[in-house]
Tab-separated table of N, CA and C in Angstrom:
chain	number	residue	atom	x	y	z
A	19	ALA	N	21.426	35.288	-7.049
A	19	ALA	CA	22.338	36.282	-5.782
A	19	ALA	C	22.220	34.868	-4.649
A	20	ASN	N	23.193	35.408	-3.809
A	20	ASN	CA	23.480	35.182	-2.685
A	20	ASN	C	23.512	32.979	-2.435
A	21	ALA	N	24.214	33.000	-3.813
A	21	ALA	CA	25.194	31.536	-4.069
A	21	ALA	C	26.592	31.679	-2.931
A	22	ARG	N	26.829	30.878	-2.356
A	22	ARG	CA	28.157	30.432	-1.589
A	22	ARG	C	28.596	30.647	-2.773
A	23	ILE	N	30.146	31.410	-2.693
A	23	ILE	CA	31.500	30.848	-3.628
A	23	ILE	C	32.451	30.268	-2.657
A	24	TYR	N	33.055	29.407	-3.331
A	24	TYR	CA	34.227	28.981	-3.024
A	24	TYR	C	35.516	28.840	-3.702
A	25	LEU	N	36.609	29.150	-3.226
A	25	LEU	CA	37.743	29.451	-4.083
A	25	LEU	C	38.475	28.305	-3.516
A	26	ASP	N	38.947	27.444	-4.677
A	26	ASP	CA	40.199	26.238	-3.963
A	26	ASP	C	39.748	25.464	-2.618
A	27	GLY	N	37.632	25.237	-2.753
A	27	GLY	CA	37.489	24.363	-1.706
A	27	GLY	C	36.777	25.378	-0.509
A	28	ASP	N	37.282	26.467	-0.247
A	28	ASP	CA	37.572	27.627	0.620
A	28	ASP	C	36.250	28.039	0.658
A	29	LYS	N	35.007	28.601	1.258
A	29	LYS	CA	34.227	29.291	1.361
A	29	LYS	C	34.664	30.688	1.371
A	30	ILE	N	34.423	31.623	0.792
A	30	ILE	CA	34.848	32.843	0.641
A	30	ILE	C	34.399	33.826	0.465
A	31	GLY	N	33.131	33.545	0.572
A	31	GLY	CA	31.819	35.051	0.148
A	31	GLY	C	30.714	34.307	-0.317
A	32	THR	N	29.906	35.146	-0.904
A	32	THR	CA	28.584	34.901	-1.376
A	32	THR	C	28.058	35.937	-2.679
A	33	THR	N	27.631	35.407	-3.587
A	33	THR	CA	27.384	36.305	-5.032
A	33	THR	C	25.610	37.554	-4.687
A	34	PRO	N	26.078	38.633	-5.322
A	34	PRO	CA	27.928	39.097	-6.163
A	34	PRO	C	28.543	39.462	-5.269
A	35	ASN	N	29.797	39.319	-5.735
A	35	ASN	CA	30.966	39.852	-4.652
A	35	ASN	C	31.954	40.041	-5.738
A	36	THR	N	33.117	41.076	-5.301
A	36	THR	CA	34.274	41.371	-5.896
A	36	THR	C	35.165	40.564	-4.957
A	37	LEU	N	36.883	39.886	-5.336
A	37	LEU	CA	37.019	39.334	-4.678
A	37	LEU	C	38.256	40.054	-4.869
A	38	LYS	N	38.872	40.779	-3.625
A	38	LYS	CA	40.151	41.605	-3.964
A	38	LYS	C	41.532	40.926	-2.744
A	39	TYR	N	42.534	40.801	-3.770
A	39	TYR	CA	43.690	40.789	-2.912
A	39	TYR	C	44.145	38.940	-3.398
A	40	ILE	N	43.635	38.897	-4.257
A	40	ILE	CA	44.099	37.512	-4.376
A	40	ILE	C	45.383	37.150	-5.320
A	41	ILE	N	45.839	36.155	-4.672
A	41	ILE	CA	47.263	36.170	-4.813
A	41	ILE	C	47.360	35.065	-6.203
A	42	PRO	N	48.374	35.660	-7.005
A	42	PRO	CA	48.350	35.148	-8.719
A	42	PRO	C	48.355	33.906	-8.144
A	43	GLY	N	47.626	32.875	-9.518
A	43	GLY	CA	48.032	31.558	-9.510
A	43	GLY	C	46.480	31.331	-10.377
A	44	LYS	N	46.956	29.868	-10.164
A	44	LYS	CA	45.678	28.899	-10.799
A	44	LYS	C	44.415	28.831	-9.607
A	45	TYR	N	43.111	29.292	-9.668
A	45	TYR	CA	42.355	28.180	-8.725
A	45	TYR	C	40.879	27.835	-9.337
A	46	GLU	N	40.263	27.336	-8.698
A	46	GLU	CA	38.873	26.194	-8.930
A	46	GLU	C	38.048	27.153	-8.289
A	47	VAL	N	36.862	28.150	-8.928
A	47	VAL	CA	35.716	28.969	-8.508
A	47	VAL	C	34.388	28.290	-8.151
A	48	GLU	N	34.034	27.557	-7.248
A	48	GLU	CA	32.490	27.015	-7.427
A	48	GLU	C	31.529	28.332	-6.562
A	49	VAL	N	30.694	27.847	-7.640
A	49	VAL	CA	29.276	28.596	-7.189
A	49	VAL	C	28.383	27.700	-6.505
A	50	ARG	N	27.691	27.716	-5.508
A	50	ARG	CA	26.635	26.331	-5.004
A	50	ARG	C	25.455	27.080	-4.099
A	51	LYS	N	24.242	26.946	-4.435
A	51	LYS	CA	23.303	27.119	-3.629
A	51	LYS	C	22.264	25.912	-3.315
A	52	ASP	N	21.432	25.476	-2.450
A	52	ASP	CA	20.700	24.701	-2.914
A	52	ASP	C	19.994	24.442	-3.544
A	53	ARG	N	19.313	22.999	-4.036
A	53	ARG	CA	18.647	22.915	-5.339
A	53	ARG	C	18.727	23.437	-6.572
A	54	TYR	N	20.100	23.535	-6.308
A	54	TYR	CA	21.159	23.950	-8.200
A	54	TYR	C	22.167	23.102	-8.222
A	55	GLU	N	22.460	22.931	-8.849
A	55	GLU	CA	23.809	22.237	-9.637
A	55	GLU	C	24.854	22.643	-9.017
A	56	VAL	N	26.280	22.466	-8.831
A	56	VAL	CA	27.334	23.138	-8.499
A	56	VAL	C	27.918	24.005	-9.856
A	57	TRP	N	28.554	25.090	-9.652
A	57	TRP	CA	28.431	25.956	-10.978
A	57	TRP	C	30.053	25.836	-10.401
A	58	ARG	N	31.010	25.259	-11.653
A	58	ARG	CA	32.493	25.811	-11.686
A	58	ARG	C	33.380	25.600	-12.656
A	59	GLU	N	34.653	26.371	-12.058
A	59	GLU	CA	35.136	27.318	-13.214
A	59	GLU	C	36.922	27.655	-12.546
A	60	SER	N	37.797	27.219	-13.440
A	60	SER	CA	39.252	27.120	-13.877
A	60	SER	C	39.452	29.039	-13.908
A	61	VAL	N	40.174	30.015	-13.059
A	61	VAL	CA	40.424	30.755	-13.336
A	61	VAL	C	41.777	30.977	-13.215
A	62	ASP	N	42.436	31.968	-13.518
A	62	ASP	CA	44.136	31.950	-13.603
A	62	ASP	C	44.177	33.687	-13.843
A	63	VAL	N	44.381	33.560	-11.836
A	63	VAL	CA	44.521	34.995	-12.022
A	63	VAL	C	46.424	35.513	-11.707
A	64	LYS	N	46.303	37.211	-12.483
A	64	LYS	CA	47.636	37.096	-12.682
A	64	LYS	C	47.492	38.819	-12.285
A	65	ILE	N	48.599	39.328	-12.290
A	65	ILE	CA	49.160	40.702	-11.739
A	65	ILE	C	48.367	41.789	-12.644
A	66	GLY	N	47.105	42.508	-11.926
A	66	GLY	CA	47.093	43.773	-12.930
A	66	GLY	C	45.877	43.487	-13.916
A	67	GLU	N	45.732	42.380	-13.941
A	67	GLU	CA	44.373	41.584	-14.684
A	67	GLU	C	42.960	41.709	-14.277
A	68	GLU	N	42.062	41.697	-14.014
A	68	GLU	CA	40.752	41.287	-13.654
A	68	GLU	C	40.028	40.256	-14.524
A	69	ASN	N	39.277	39.323	-13.450
A	69	ASN	CA	38.823	38.541	-14.194
A	69	ASN	C	37.203	38.450	-13.624
A	70	THR	N	36.486	38.423	-14.711
A	70	THR	CA	35.144	38.759	-14.354
A	70	THR	C	34.533	37.567	-14.739
A	71	LEU	N	33.607	36.834	-13.315
A	71	LEU	CA	33.004	35.747	-13.613
A	71	LEU	C	31.282	35.749	-13.608
A	72	THR	N	30.431	35.332	-14.698
A	72	THR	CA	29.406	35.033	-14.457
A	72	THR	C	28.512	33.906	-14.132
A	73	SER	N	28.203	33.493	-12.972
A	73	SER	CA	27.630	32.101	-13.117
A	73	SER	C	26.496	32.076	-12.876
A	74	VAL	N	26.171	30.823	-14.114
A	74	VAL	CA	24.580	30.394	-14.275
A	74	VAL	C	24.344	29.209	-13.795
A	75	LEU	N	23.756	29.371	-12.764
A	75	LEU	CA	23.406	28.011	-12.026
A	75	LEU	C	21.889	27.098	-12.728
A	76	GLN	N	21.644	25.802	-12.057
A	76	GLN	CA	20.936	25.231	-13.392
A	76	GLN	C	20.233	24.587	-11.733
A	77	ILE	N	18.798	24.825	-11.965
A	77	ILE	CA	18.218	23.913	-10.869
A	77	ILE	C	18.528	22.597	-10.995
A	78	LYS	N	18.714	21.825	-9.644
A	78	LYS	CA	18.841	20.105	-10.037
A	78	LYS	C	17.311	20.033	-10.347
A	79	THR	N	17.446	18.757	-11.170
A	79	THR	CA	16.307	18.482	-11.154
A	79	THR	C	15.629	16.756	-10.988
A	80	GLY	N	14.652	16.501	-11.111
A	80	GLY	CA	14.052	14.804	-10.645
A	80	GLY	C	13.263	14.042	-12.142
A	81	SER	N	13.019	12.859	-11.937
A	81	SER	CA	12.427	11.891	-12.724
A	81	SER	C	11.984	11.176	-12.057
A	82	ILE	N	10.936	11.217	-13.277
A	82	ILE	CA	9.741	9.812	-13.015
A	82	ILE	C	9.785	8.373	-13.756
A	83	MET	N	10.119	7.160	-13.107
A	83	MET	CA	10.004	6.271	-13.911
A	83	MET	C	8.712	6.141	-13.675
A	84	ILE	N	8.057	5.504	-15.210
A	84	ILE	CA	7.094	5.435	-15.279
A	84	ILE	C	6.472	3.568	-15.710
A	85	ASP	N	6.028	2.826	-15.661
A	85	ASP	CA	5.436	1.647	-16.003
A	85	ASP	C	3.940	1.822	-15.714
A	86	SER	N	3.339	0.788	-16.568
A	86	SER	CA	1.799	0.566	-16.948
A	86	SER	C	1.557	-1.013	-17.160
A	87	GLU	N	0.428	-1.276	-16.762
A	87	GLU	CA	-0.019	-2.791	-16.703
A	87	GLU	C	-1.149	-2.617	-17.256
A	88	PRO	N	-1.357	-3.262	-18.247
A	88	PRO	CA	-0.323	-3.662	-19.661
A	88	PRO	C	0.646	-2.224	-19.660
A	89	SER	N	1.639	-3.024	-20.608
A	89	SER	CA	2.828	-1.665	-20.704
A	89	SER	C	2.139	-1.377	-22.007
A	90	ASN	N	3.079	-0.471	-23.174
A	90	ASN	CA	2.789	0.096	-24.718
A	90	ASN	C	1.720	1.397	-24.462
A	91	ALA	N	1.831	1.865	-23.214
A	91	ALA	CA	0.549	2.831	-22.904
A	91	ALA	C	1.505	3.877	-23.158
A	92	LYS	N	0.477	5.323	-23.992
A	92	LYS	CA	1.339	6.013	-24.289
A	92	LYS	C	1.307	7.344	-22.737
A	93	ILE	N	2.666	8.293	-22.432
A	93	ILE	CA	2.584	8.845	-21.627
A	93	ILE	C	2.461	10.334	-22.194
A	94	TYR	N	1.897	10.967	-20.872
A	94	TYR	CA	1.403	12.431	-21.249
A	94	TYR	C	1.685	13.059	-19.651
A	95	LEU	N	2.670	14.328	-20.404
A	95	LEU	CA	3.120	14.932	-18.743
A	95	LEU	C	2.310	16.433	-18.984
A	96	ASP	N	1.485	17.162	-17.998
A	96	ASP	CA	0.945	18.191	-18.690
A	96	ASP	C	0.701	18.127	-19.990
A	97	GLY	N	-0.078	17.304	-20.541
A	97	GLY	CA	-0.726	17.434	-21.803
A	97	GLY	C	0.050	16.762	-22.796
A	98	LYS	N	1.650	16.869	-22.993
A	98	LYS	CA	2.539	16.754	-24.020
A	98	LYS	C	2.746	15.144	-23.504
A	99	GLU	N	2.774	14.578	-24.878
A	99	GLU	CA	3.400	13.139	-24.902
A	99	GLU	C	4.883	13.498	-24.984
A	100	VAL	N	5.302	12.511	-23.711
A	100	VAL	CA	6.387	12.325	-23.518
A	100	VAL	C	7.075	10.349	-23.677
A	101	GLY	N	6.286	9.699	-24.044
A	101	GLY	CA	7.058	8.441	-23.927
A	101	GLY	C	5.828	7.626	-23.634
A	102	THR	N	6.307	6.388	-23.726
A	102	THR	CA	5.831	5.154	-23.630
A	102	THR	C	5.942	3.846	-22.576
A	103	THR	N	5.227	3.592	-21.875
A	103	THR	CA	5.676	2.662	-20.724
A	103	THR	C	6.290	1.383	-21.401
A	104	PRO	N	7.343	1.092	-20.509
A	104	PRO	CA	8.315	1.760	-19.319
A	104	PRO	C	9.120	2.654	-20.133
A	105	GLU	N	9.061	3.697	-19.128
A	105	GLU	CA	9.570	5.092	-19.545
A	105	GLU	C	10.101	5.619	-18.554
A	106	THR	N	11.412	6.060	-18.209
A	106	THR	CA	11.937	7.218	-17.302
A	106	THR	C	12.190	8.713	-18.007
A	107	VAL	N	11.366	9.949	-17.837
A	107	VAL	CA	11.341	10.797	-17.928
A	107	VAL	C	11.946	11.807	-16.891
A	108	THR	N	13.256	12.192	-17.676
A	108	THR	CA	14.377	12.843	-16.843
A	108	THR	C	14.485	14.296	-16.869
A	109	ASP	N	15.103	15.133	-16.214
A	109	ASP	CA	14.921	16.624	-16.007
A	109	ASP	C	13.960	17.082	-15.750
A	110	LEU	N	13.238	16.985	-15.278
A	110	LEU	CA	12.300	17.588	-14.705
A	110	LEU	C	12.513	18.392	-13.171
A	111	LYS	N	11.680	20.019	-13.605
A	111	LYS	CA	12.236	20.811	-12.514
A	111	LYS	C	11.435	20.413	-11.191
A	112	PRO	N	11.833	20.662	-10.210
A	112	PRO	CA	10.355	20.302	-9.175
A	112	PRO	C	9.727	21.162	-9.292
A	113	GLY	N	8.679	20.293	-8.790
A	113	GLY	CA	6.953	20.543	-9.211
A	113	GLY	C	5.738	19.926	-9.173
A	114	LYS	N	4.957	20.194	-9.144
A	114	LYS	CA	4.159	19.401	-9.583
A	114	LYS	C	3.472	19.249	-11.270
A	115	TYR	N	3.070	17.937	-11.474
A	115	TYR	CA	2.918	17.741	-13.186
A	115	TYR	C	1.658	16.869	-12.866
A	116	THR	N	0.723	16.833	-14.232
A	116	THR	CA	-0.506	15.952	-14.142
A	116	THR	C	0.259	15.109	-15.168
A	117	LEU	N	0.061	13.300	-14.378
A	117	LEU	CA	0.234	12.557	-15.489
A	117	LEU	C	-0.593	11.923	-15.866
A	118	GLU	N	-0.563	11.102	-17.298
A	118	GLU	CA	-1.717	10.032	-17.770
A	118	GLU	C	-0.748	9.442	-18.536
A	119	ILE	N	-1.649	8.484	-18.664
A	119	ILE	CA	-1.453	7.668	-19.505
A	119	ILE	C	-2.174	6.991	-19.732
A	120	LYS	N	-2.709	6.320	-21.123
A	120	LYS	CA	-3.425	6.235	-22.082
A	120	LYS	C	-3.233	4.853	-23.141
A	121	ARG	N	-3.981	4.371	-23.090
A	121	ARG	CA	-3.716	3.467	-24.313
A	121	ARG	C	-5.291	3.229	-24.720
A	122	ALA	N	-5.376	2.439	-26.238
A	122	ALA	CA	-6.844	1.924	-26.267
A	122	ALA	C	-7.082	0.988	-25.919
A	123	ARG	N	-8.576	1.121	-25.388
A	123	ARG	CA	-9.291	0.408	-25.364
A	123	ARG	C	-8.982	-0.230	-23.136
A	124	TYR	N	-8.853	1.373	-23.169
A	124	TYR	CA	-8.368	1.659	-21.407
A	124	TYR	C	-8.943	2.700	-20.987
A	125	GLU	N	-9.456	2.378	-19.715
A	125	GLU	CA	-9.671	4.485	-19.554
A	125	GLU	C	-8.384	4.852	-18.636
A	126	VAL	N	-8.312	6.131	-19.098
A	126	VAL	CA	-7.288	7.227	-19.269
A	126	VAL	C	-7.447	6.849	-17.219
A	127	TRP	N	-5.852	6.682	-17.247
A	127	TRP	CA	-5.229	6.918	-15.575
A	127	TRP	C	-4.681	7.961	-15.781
A	128	ARG	N	-4.851	8.878	-14.386
A	128	ARG	CA	-4.139	10.237	-14.350
A	128	ARG	C	-4.311	10.434	-12.763
A	129	GLU	N	-3.144	10.994	-12.607
A	129	GLU	CA	-2.349	10.904	-11.314
A	129	GLU	C	-1.700	12.740	-11.352
A	130	SER	N	-1.430	13.249	-10.034
A	130	SER	CA	-0.846	14.398	-9.757
A	130	SER	C	0.551	14.143	-8.827
A	131	VAL	N	1.283	14.039	-9.424
A	131	VAL	CA	2.950	13.331	-9.136
A	131	VAL	C	3.771	15.117	-9.199
A	132	GLU	N	4.550	15.023	-7.622
A	132	GLU	CA	5.514	16.007	-7.345
A	132	GLU	C	6.448	15.628	-7.681
A	133	THR	N	7.081	15.966	-8.213
A	133	THR	CA	8.997	16.060	-8.372
A	133	THR	C	9.996	16.901	-7.319
A	134	GLU	N	10.792	15.797	-7.204
A	134	GLU	CA	11.836	16.640	-6.321
A	134	GLU	C	13.214	16.577	-6.823
A	135	ALA	N	14.595	17.308	-6.768
A	135	ALA	CA	15.819	17.395	-7.119
A	135	ALA	C	16.089	16.495	-6.966
A	136	ASP	N	17.328	15.856	-7.933
A	136	ASP	CA	18.135	14.280	-7.268
A	136	ASP	C	16.942	13.750	-7.111
A	137	THR	N	16.255	12.887	-7.146
A	137	THR	CA	15.137	12.288	-6.851
A	137	THR	C	14.557	11.695	-8.063
A	138	VAL	N	14.069	10.076	-7.698
A	138	VAL	CA	13.485	9.342	-9.004
A	138	VAL	C	12.268	8.963	-8.647
A	139	LYS	N	10.746	8.769	-8.792
A	139	LYS	CA	9.990	9.019	-8.215
A	139	LYS	C	9.459	7.716	-9.348
A	140	THR	N	8.785	6.627	-8.596
A	140	THR	CA	8.819	4.991	-9.276
A	140	THR	C	6.737	5.076	-9.495
A	141	LEU	N	6.049	5.001	-10.448
A	141	LEU	CA	4.933	4.864	-10.906
A	141	LEU	C	4.546	3.596	-11.188
A	142	THR	N	4.043	2.661	-11.209
A	142	THR	CA	2.782	1.586	-11.945
A	142	THR	C	1.229	2.319	-11.915
A	143	ALA	N	1.147	2.790	-13.772
A	143	ALA	CA	-0.423	2.875	-13.427
A	143	ALA	C	-1.140	1.705	-13.821
A	144	VAL	N	-2.125	1.131	-12.819
A	144	VAL	CA	-2.591	0.238	-13.428
A	144	VAL	C	-3.846	0.543	-14.341
A	145	LEU	N	-4.115	-0.117	-15.711
A	145	LEU	CA	-4.956	0.754	-16.459
A	145	LEU	C	-6.639	-0.551	-16.129
A	146	GLN	N	-7.252	0.531	-16.158
A	146	GLN	CA	-9.107	-0.535	-15.989
A	146	GLN	C	-9.344	-0.721	-17.604
A	147	THR	N	-9.619	-2.021	-17.928
A	147	THR	CA	-10.199	-1.537	-19.298
A	147	THR	C	-11.534	-0.841	-19.536
A	148	LYS	N	-12.127	-0.779	-20.273
A	148	LYS	CA	-12.928	0.201	-20.916
A	148	LYS	C	-14.452	-0.667	-20.473
A	149	SER	N	-15.216	0.263	-20.193
A	149	SER	CA	-16.654	-0.971	-20.059
A	149	SER	C	-17.380	-0.584	-21.294
A	150	GLY	N	-19.071	-1.200	-21.762
A	150	GLY	CA	-19.318	-0.839	-22.447
A	150	GLY	C	-20.950	-0.694	-22.203
A	151	SER	N	-21.635	-0.514	-22.700
A	151	SER	CA	-23.299	-0.163	-22.442
A	151	SER	C	-24.015	-1.297	-23.133
A	152	ILE	N	-25.386	-1.596	-23.300
A	152	ILE	CA	-26.695	-1.460	-24.087
A	152	ILE	C	-27.435	-1.214	-24.045
A	153	ILE	N	-28.243	-0.588	-24.618
A	153	ILE	CA	-29.736	-0.462	-24.468
A	153	ILE	C	-30.534	-1.916	-24.776
A	154	MET	N	-31.349	-2.366	-24.135
A	154	MET	CA	-32.769	-3.290	-24.078
A	154	MET	C	-33.542	-2.981	-24.544
A	155	LYS	N	-34.678	-3.099	-25.088
A	155	LYS	CA	-35.989	-2.980	-25.537
A	155	LYS	C	-36.469	-3.901	-26.028
A	156	SER	N	-37.856	-4.151	-25.851
A	156	SER	CA	-38.388	-5.207	-26.107
A	156	SER	C	-40.169	-5.267	-26.825
A	157	ARG	N	-40.875	-5.854	-27.567
A	157	ARG	CA	-42.309	-5.659	-27.775
A	157	ARG	C	-42.491	-7.374	-27.400
A	158	PRO	N	-43.362	-7.657	-26.295
A	158	PRO	CA	-43.980	-6.377	-25.442
A	158	PRO	C	-42.694	-6.205	-24.377
A	159	SER	N	-42.790	-5.058	-23.720
A	159	SER	CA	-42.156	-4.723	-22.624
A	159	SER	C	-42.180	-5.360	-21.410
A	160	LYS	N	-41.411	-5.607	-20.759
A	160	LYS	CA	-41.429	-6.233	-19.490
A	160	LYS	C	-40.854	-7.368	-19.311
A	161	ALA	N	-39.778	-7.602	-20.523
A	161	ALA	CA	-39.294	-9.312	-20.669
A	161	ALA	C	-38.053	-9.291	-19.288
A	162	LYS	N	-37.446	-9.852	-19.416
A	162	LYS	CA	-36.476	-10.262	-18.258
A	162	LYS	C	-35.812	-10.635	-19.416
A	163	ILE	N	-34.736	-9.813	-18.642
A	163	ILE	CA	-32.856	-9.549	-19.415
A	163	ILE	C	-31.948	-10.576	-19.094
A	164	PHE	N	-31.269	-11.189	-20.068
A	164	PHE	CA	-30.383	-12.295	-19.330
A	164	PHE	C	-28.796	-11.557	-19.796
A	165	LEU	N	-28.015	-11.585	-19.134
A	165	LEU	CA	-26.632	-12.060	-19.926
A	165	LEU	C	-25.949	-12.487	-19.509
A	166	ASP	N	-25.175	-13.543	-20.172
A	166	ASP	CA	-24.273	-14.568	-19.975
A	166	ASP	C	-24.954	-15.460	-18.896
A	167	GLY	N	-26.432	-15.889	-19.463
A	167	GLY	CA	-26.937	-16.837	-18.280
A	167	GLY	C	-27.503	-16.185	-17.308
A	168	LYS	N	-27.082	-14.763	-16.327
A	168	LYS	CA	-27.372	-14.314	-15.286
A	168	LYS	C	-28.748	-12.931	-15.522
A	169	GLU	N	-29.541	-13.646	-15.053
A	169	GLU	CA	-30.950	-12.365	-15.081
A	169	GLU	C	-29.995	-10.931	-14.480
A	170	ILE	N	-30.186	-10.235	-15.219
A	170	ILE	CA	-29.916	-9.002	-14.760
A	170	ILE	C	-31.187	-7.770	-14.736
A	171	GLY	N	-32.038	-7.981	-15.356
A	171	GLY	CA	-33.046	-6.644	-15.091
A	171	GLY	C	-34.091	-6.912	-16.351
A	172	THR	N	-35.130	-5.578	-16.048
A	172	THR	CA	-36.189	-6.004	-17.420
A	172	THR	C	-36.429	-4.771	-17.937
A	173	THR	N	-36.773	-5.297	-19.471
A	173	THR	CA	-36.977	-3.979	-19.909
A	173	THR	C	-38.033	-3.446	-20.151
A	174	PRO	N	-38.060	-1.872	-20.346
A	174	PRO	CA	-36.463	-1.588	-21.093
A	174	PRO	C	-35.862	-1.531	-20.152
A	175	ASP	N	-34.105	-1.483	-20.337
A	175	ASP	CA	-33.253	-0.854	-19.477
A	175	ASP	C	-32.120	-0.776	-20.428
A	176	ILE	N	-30.999	-0.074	-19.525
A	176	ILE	CA	-29.793	0.035	-20.447
A	176	ILE	C	-28.821	-0.972	-18.983
A	177	ILE	N	-28.189	-1.591	-20.256
A	177	ILE	CA	-27.004	-2.408	-19.268
A	177	ILE	C	-25.675	-1.473	-19.054
A	178	ARG	N	-24.881	-1.498	-17.633
A	178	ARG	CA	-23.909	-0.497	-18.271
A	178	ARG	C	-22.636	-1.614	-17.852
A	179	SER	N	-21.709	-0.655	-17.824
A	179	SER	CA	-20.358	-1.583	-17.456
A	179	SER	C	-20.239	-2.885	-17.587
A	180	ILE	N	-20.372	-3.318	-19.274
A	180	ILE	CA	-20.110	-4.708	-19.130
A	180	ILE	C	-18.361	-4.644	-19.791
A	181	ASP	N	-17.651	-5.184	-19.982
A	181	ASP	CA	-16.340	-6.087	-20.322
A	181	ASP	C	-16.522	-6.089	-21.350
A	182	PRO	N	-15.494	-5.584	-22.486
A	182	PRO	CA	-16.013	-5.769	-23.892
A	182	PRO	C	-15.451	-6.789	-24.080
A	183	GLY	N	-16.142	-7.389	-25.326
A	183	GLY	CA	-15.945	-8.439	-26.044
A	183	GLY	C	-17.249	-9.402	-26.169
A	184	THR	N	-17.691	-10.741	-26.700
A	184	THR	CA	-18.532	-10.868	-27.216
A	184	THR	C	-19.062	-11.717	-25.898
A	185	HIS	N	-20.307	-10.932	-25.827
A	185	HIS	CA	-21.402	-12.056	-24.694
A	185	HIS	C	-22.908	-12.087	-25.447
A	186	GLU	N	-23.732	-13.312	-23.942
A	186	GLU	CA	-24.840	-13.689	-25.268
A	186	GLU	C	-25.964	-12.947	-24.075
A	187	VAL	N	-26.969	-12.189	-24.755
A	187	VAL	CA	-27.931	-11.489	-24.686
A	187	VAL	C	-29.241	-12.508	-24.764
């Protein structure tokens, strides 16, 4: 409701409306409302005939262009898988979405993103590698712990945030 009605480009009212006293002929009818796609239809007005038109306006959508470093990560929008980076997710109604980028051996990248009509948001997710931990115990205890040649503590201890790969302990 309250959408603007145009007849051959001239504004003639708002919906809902009954247009009377139209001269017979062919007309282009448009219905417009902010944040909605323009609805169009041609109508042939004839003497003694009534034309009933019902316009169903489609909300304008936005898009999100998503890339990641490294690429080839799964994209989830509000929990639903929608593609693999790089990817452009289209036809999104304006509003807030939770975007998650997931790839094996990397931390989940998560962000709230708001889409707008007729806009393309561009995002690049920089993924962080998952780290590991090592529990170190020794007999006797209180032995020095070295990781890749650097002293990092004494036993017993948990060594956290270790990059994946082979290390010398």
